[in-house]
Short mmCIF file of C-alpha atoms in Angstrom, two decimals:
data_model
loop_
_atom_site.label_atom_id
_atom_site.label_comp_id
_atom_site.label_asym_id
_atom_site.label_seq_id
_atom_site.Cartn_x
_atom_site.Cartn_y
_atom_site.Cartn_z
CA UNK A 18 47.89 -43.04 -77.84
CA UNK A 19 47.64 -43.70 -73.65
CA UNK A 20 49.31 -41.19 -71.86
CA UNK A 21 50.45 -41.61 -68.89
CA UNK A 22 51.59 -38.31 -66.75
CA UNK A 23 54.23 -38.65 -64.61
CA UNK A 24 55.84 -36.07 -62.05
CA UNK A 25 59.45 -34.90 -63.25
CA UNK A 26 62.23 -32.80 -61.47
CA UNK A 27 62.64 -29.98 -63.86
CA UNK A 28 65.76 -28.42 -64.45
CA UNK A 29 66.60 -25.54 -62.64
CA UNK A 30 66.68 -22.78 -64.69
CA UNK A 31 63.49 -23.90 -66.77
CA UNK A 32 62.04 -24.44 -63.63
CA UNK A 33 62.84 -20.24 -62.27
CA UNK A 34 61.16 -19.47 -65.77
CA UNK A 35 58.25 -20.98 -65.11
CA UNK A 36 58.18 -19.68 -62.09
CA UNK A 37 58.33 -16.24 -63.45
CA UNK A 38 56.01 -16.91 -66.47
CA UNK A 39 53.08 -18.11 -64.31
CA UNK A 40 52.75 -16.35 -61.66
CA UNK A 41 49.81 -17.96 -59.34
CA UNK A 42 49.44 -20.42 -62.10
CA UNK A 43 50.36 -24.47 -62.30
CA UNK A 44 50.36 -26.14 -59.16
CA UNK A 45 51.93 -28.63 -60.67
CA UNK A 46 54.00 -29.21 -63.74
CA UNK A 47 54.65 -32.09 -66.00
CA UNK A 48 57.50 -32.35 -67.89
CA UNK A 49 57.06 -34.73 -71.16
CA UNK A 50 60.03 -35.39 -72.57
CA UNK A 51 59.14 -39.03 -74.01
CA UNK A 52 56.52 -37.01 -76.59
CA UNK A 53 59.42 -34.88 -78.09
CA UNK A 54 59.17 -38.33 -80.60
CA UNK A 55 55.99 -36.85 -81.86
CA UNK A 56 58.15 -34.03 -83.69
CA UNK A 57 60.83 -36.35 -84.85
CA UNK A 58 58.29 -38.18 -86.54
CA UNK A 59 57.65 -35.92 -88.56
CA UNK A 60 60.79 -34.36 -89.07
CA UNK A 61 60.87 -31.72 -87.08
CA UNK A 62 61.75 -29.71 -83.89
CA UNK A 63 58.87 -28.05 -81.85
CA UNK A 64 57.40 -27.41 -78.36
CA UNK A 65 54.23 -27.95 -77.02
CA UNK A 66 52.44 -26.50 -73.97
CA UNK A 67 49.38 -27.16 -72.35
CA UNK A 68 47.50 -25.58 -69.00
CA UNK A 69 44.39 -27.19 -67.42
CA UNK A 70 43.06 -24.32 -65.66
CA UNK A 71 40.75 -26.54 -63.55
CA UNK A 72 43.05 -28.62 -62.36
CA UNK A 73 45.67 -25.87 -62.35
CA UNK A 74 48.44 -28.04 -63.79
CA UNK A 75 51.09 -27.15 -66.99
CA UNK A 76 52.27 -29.86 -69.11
CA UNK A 77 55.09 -29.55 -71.49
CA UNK A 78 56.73 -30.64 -74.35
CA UNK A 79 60.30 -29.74 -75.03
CA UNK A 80 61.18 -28.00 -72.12
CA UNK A 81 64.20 -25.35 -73.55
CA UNK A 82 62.32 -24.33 -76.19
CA UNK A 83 58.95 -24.15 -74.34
CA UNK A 84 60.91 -20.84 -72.94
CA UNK A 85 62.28 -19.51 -76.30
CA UNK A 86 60.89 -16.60 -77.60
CA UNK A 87 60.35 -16.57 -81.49
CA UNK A 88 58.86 -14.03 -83.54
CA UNK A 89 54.57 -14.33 -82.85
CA UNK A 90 54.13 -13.78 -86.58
CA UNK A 91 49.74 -13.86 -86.71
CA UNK A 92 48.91 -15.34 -83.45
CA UNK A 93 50.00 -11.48 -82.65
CA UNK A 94 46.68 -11.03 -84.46
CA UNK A 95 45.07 -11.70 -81.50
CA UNK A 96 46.58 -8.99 -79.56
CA UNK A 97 46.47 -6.64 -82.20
CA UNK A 98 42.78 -6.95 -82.21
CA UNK A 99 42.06 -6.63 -78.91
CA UNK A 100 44.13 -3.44 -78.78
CA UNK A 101 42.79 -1.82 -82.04
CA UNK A 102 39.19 -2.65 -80.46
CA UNK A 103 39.55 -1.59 -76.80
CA UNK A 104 41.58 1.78 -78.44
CA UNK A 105 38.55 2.28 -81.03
CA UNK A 106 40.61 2.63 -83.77
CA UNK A 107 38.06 -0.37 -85.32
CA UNK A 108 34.40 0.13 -83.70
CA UNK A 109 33.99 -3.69 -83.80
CA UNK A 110 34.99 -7.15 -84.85
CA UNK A 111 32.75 -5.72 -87.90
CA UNK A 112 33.90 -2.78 -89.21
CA UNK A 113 35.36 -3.09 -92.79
CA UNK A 114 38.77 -2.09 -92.65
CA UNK A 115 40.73 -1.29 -96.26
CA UNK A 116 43.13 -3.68 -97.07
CA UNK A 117 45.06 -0.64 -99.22
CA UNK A 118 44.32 -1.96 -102.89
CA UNK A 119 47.78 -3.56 -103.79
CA UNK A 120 48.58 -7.20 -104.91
CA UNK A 121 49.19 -9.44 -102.13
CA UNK A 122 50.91 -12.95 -102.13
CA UNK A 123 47.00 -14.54 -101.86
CA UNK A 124 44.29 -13.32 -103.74
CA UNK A 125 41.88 -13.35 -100.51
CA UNK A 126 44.25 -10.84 -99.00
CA UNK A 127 42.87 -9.06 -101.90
CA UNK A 128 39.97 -7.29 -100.24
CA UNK A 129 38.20 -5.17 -97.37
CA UNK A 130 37.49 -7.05 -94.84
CA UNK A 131 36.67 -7.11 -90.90
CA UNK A 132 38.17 -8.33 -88.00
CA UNK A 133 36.46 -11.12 -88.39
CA UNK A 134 37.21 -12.30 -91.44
CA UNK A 135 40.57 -10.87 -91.72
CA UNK A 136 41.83 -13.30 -88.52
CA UNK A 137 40.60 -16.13 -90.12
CA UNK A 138 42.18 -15.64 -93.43
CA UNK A 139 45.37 -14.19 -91.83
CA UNK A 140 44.75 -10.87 -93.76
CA UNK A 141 48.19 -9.00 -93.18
CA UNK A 142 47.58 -6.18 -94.84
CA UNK A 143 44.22 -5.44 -93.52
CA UNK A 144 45.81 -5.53 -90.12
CA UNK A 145 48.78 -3.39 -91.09
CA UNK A 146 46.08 -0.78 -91.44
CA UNK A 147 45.05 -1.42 -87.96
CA UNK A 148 48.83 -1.26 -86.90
CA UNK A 149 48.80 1.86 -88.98
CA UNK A 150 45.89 3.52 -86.77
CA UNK A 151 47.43 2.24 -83.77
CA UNK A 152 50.95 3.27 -83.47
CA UNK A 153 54.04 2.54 -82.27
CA UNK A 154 53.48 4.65 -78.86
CA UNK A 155 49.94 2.85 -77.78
CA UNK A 156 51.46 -0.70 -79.04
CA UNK A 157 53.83 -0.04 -76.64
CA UNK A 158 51.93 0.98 -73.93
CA UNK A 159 49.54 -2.17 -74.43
CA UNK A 160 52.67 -4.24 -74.50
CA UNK A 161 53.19 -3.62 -71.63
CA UNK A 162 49.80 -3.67 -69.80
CA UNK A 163 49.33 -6.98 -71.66
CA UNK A 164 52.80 -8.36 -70.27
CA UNK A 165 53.05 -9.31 -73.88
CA UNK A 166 56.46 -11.30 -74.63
CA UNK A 167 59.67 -9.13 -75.07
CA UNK A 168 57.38 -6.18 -75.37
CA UNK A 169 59.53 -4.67 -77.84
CA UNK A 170 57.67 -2.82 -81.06
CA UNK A 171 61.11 -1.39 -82.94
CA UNK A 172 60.78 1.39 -85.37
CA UNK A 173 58.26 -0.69 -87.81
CA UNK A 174 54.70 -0.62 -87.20
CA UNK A 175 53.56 -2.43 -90.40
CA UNK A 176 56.24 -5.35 -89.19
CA UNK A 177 57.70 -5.78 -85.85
CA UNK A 178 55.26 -8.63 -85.30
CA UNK A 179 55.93 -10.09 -88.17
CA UNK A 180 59.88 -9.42 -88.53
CA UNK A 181 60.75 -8.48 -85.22
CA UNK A 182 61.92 -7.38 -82.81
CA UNK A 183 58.77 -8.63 -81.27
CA UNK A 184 58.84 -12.02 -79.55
CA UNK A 185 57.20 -14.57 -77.15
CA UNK A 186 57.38 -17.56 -76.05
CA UNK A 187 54.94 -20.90 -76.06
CA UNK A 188 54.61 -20.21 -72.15
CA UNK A 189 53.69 -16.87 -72.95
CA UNK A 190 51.23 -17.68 -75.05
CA UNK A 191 49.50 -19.96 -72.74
CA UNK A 192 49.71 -17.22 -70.38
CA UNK A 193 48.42 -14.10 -72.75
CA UNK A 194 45.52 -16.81 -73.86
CA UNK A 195 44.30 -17.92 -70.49
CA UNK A 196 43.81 -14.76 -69.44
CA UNK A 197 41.77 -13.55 -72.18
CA UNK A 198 39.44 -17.42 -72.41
CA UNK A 199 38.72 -15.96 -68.76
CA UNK A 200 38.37 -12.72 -70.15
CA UNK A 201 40.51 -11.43 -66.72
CA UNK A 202 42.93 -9.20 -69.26
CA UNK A 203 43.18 -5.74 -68.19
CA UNK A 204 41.27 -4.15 -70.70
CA UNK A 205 37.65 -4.21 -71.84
CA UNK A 206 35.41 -6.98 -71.05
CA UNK A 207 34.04 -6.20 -74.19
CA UNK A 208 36.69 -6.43 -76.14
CA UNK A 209 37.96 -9.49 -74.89
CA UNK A 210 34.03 -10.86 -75.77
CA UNK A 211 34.65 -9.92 -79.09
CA UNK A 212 38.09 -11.38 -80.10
CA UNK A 213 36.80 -14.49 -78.10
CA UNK A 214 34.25 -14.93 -80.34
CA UNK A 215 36.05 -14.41 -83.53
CA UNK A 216 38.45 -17.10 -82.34
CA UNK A 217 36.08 -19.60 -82.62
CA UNK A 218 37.25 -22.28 -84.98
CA UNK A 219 35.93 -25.94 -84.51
CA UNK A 220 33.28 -27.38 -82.78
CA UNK A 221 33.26 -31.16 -81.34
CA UNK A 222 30.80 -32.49 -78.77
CA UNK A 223 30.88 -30.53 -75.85
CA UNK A 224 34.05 -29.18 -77.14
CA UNK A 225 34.68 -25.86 -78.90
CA UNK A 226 37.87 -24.63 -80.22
CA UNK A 227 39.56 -21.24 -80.26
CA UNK A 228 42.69 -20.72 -81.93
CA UNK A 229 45.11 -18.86 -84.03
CA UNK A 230 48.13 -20.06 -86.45
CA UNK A 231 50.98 -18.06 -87.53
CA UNK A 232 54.36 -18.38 -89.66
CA UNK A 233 57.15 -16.40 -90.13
CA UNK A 234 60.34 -16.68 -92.38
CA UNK A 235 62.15 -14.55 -90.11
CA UNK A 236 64.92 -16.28 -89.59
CA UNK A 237 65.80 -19.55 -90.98
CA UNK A 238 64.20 -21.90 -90.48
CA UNK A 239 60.66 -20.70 -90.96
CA UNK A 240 58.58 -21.20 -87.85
CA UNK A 241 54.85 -22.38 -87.52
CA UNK A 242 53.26 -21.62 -84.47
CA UNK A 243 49.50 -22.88 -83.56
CA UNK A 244 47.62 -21.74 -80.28
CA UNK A 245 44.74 -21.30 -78.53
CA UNK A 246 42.33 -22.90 -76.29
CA UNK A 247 39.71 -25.51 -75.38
CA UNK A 248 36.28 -25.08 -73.66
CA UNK A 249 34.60 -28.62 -72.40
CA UNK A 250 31.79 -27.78 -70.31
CA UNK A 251 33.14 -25.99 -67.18
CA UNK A 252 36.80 -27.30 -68.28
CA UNK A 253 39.37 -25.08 -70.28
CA UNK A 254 42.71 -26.28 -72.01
CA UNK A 255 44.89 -23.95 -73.02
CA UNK A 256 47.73 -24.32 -75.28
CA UNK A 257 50.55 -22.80 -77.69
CA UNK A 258 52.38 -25.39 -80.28
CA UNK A 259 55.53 -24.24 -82.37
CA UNK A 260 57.56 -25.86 -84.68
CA UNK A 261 60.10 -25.11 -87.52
CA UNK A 262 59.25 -25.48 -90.85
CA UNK A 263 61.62 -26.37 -93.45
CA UNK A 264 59.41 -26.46 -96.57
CA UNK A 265 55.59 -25.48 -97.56
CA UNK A 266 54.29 -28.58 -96.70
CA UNK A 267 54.98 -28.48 -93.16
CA UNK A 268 52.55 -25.34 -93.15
CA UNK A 269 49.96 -28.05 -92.28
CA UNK A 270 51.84 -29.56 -89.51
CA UNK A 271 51.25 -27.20 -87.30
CA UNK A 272 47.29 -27.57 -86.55
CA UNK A 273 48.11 -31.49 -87.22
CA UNK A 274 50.41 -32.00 -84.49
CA UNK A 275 48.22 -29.46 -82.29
CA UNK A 276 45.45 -31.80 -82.34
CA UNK A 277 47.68 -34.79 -81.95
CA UNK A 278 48.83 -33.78 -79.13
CA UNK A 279 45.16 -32.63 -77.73
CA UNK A 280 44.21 -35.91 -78.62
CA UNK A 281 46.70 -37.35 -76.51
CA UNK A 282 45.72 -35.51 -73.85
CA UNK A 283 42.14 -36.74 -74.25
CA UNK A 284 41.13 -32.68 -74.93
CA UNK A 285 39.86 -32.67 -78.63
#
């Protein structure tokens, strides 16, 4: 697919969010609206948001929903492991941490595993021991240091990522995830270092991959959410992707249309 970008007049009130959401950030912004066909081909509704850091522009995909906030479901994995890390509730991206012995939906959920493995394998109940160590009072407080979505943590700390009341939006995602690929996130350097690293996903050429999915049931329909970002030589891409998901099989539509869309844009 050729893409041509073309300057658009956003609307007002998406363009005050923006505004808000990237603060110093995006020079310019593209608005896409003749890509939105990529999700009706495939039968679904989505957004999808992309920030060149080095050319300091933001490009989007379905503007409205681009500011939504859904529920982060595992890309809050991320977060959570940068704050059980620069806490020391886990000493590093290596410690074994109990999953709590119980049958899970997947059998590899069915084991102790570290940071690193457990964020590849979306291990919830590995990190609802994290959560666990945490606690509602320091999620809170990292929240908010993080500028992390709604910042809101509720009553349950085994689920308010994954249930509520928790929620963000694609273009704070973006935001959140080009501030730790710069490592510029107001906590530990190392920390950041670490969940960096364990983000690692695909290499291609001269480009490497960090990301994160996530999906939630909470509320109907499901949503899918993929995000993460780029690294091309001294060039960084950063992007968040969500979509709803009506049945199983769309599960795989979310890293699909990611890289379609990175493709697009010439990125991956």
């Amino acid at each position: 697919m050729n893409v041509i970008i073309e300057r658009l007049r956003l609307p007002g009130l998406f363009a005050l969010f923006l505004m808000w959401s990237f603060p110093l950030l995006a020079e310019d912004t593209f608005y896409r609206d003749d890509l939105e066909e990529v999700f009706r081909t495939h039968t679904t509704d989505g957004t999808f948001v992309l920030y060149d850091v080095s050319k300091d522009t933001l490009t989007v995909v379905g503007a409205t929903r681009a500011g939504t906030r859904f529920i982060p479901a595992s890309t809050f994995k991320v977060a959570n492991s940068l704050i059980a890390l620069d806490l020391g509730v886990v000493t590093d991206e290596d410690e074994v941490v109990p999953y709590g012995g119980k049958p899970q939906p997947f059998k590899a959920w069915e084991k102790d595993m570290s940071l690193r493995e457990a964020i590849r394998v979306s291990n919830v109940p590995v990190f609802q021991e994290v959560a666990r160590r945490v606690g509602l009072g320091q999620y809170q407080r990292y929240l908010e240091v993080l500028a992390y979505g709604n910042q809101q943590t509720g009553t349950d700390v085994e689920h308010f990522w994954l249930k509520g009341p928790l929620e963000i939006s694609a273009l704070e995602q973006v935001r959140f995830l080009a501030s730790l690929a710069q490592e510029t996130l107001p906590i530990s350097s190392k920390s950041q270092k670490a969940v960096r690293d364990i983000l690692r996903t695909d290499h291609s050429g001269q480009s490497t991959l960090y990301a994160k999915s996530g999906w939630t049931n909470t509320p109907s329909p499901d949503l899918g959410w993929y995000v993460g970002w780029v690294e091309r030589s001294d060039e960084l891409y950063v992007f968040a992707l969500n979509i709803d998901i009506h049945s199983r099989s769309d599960a795989k539509l979310r890293k699909q249309l990611a890289f379609e869309f990175l493709s697009a844009f010439g990125i991956f």
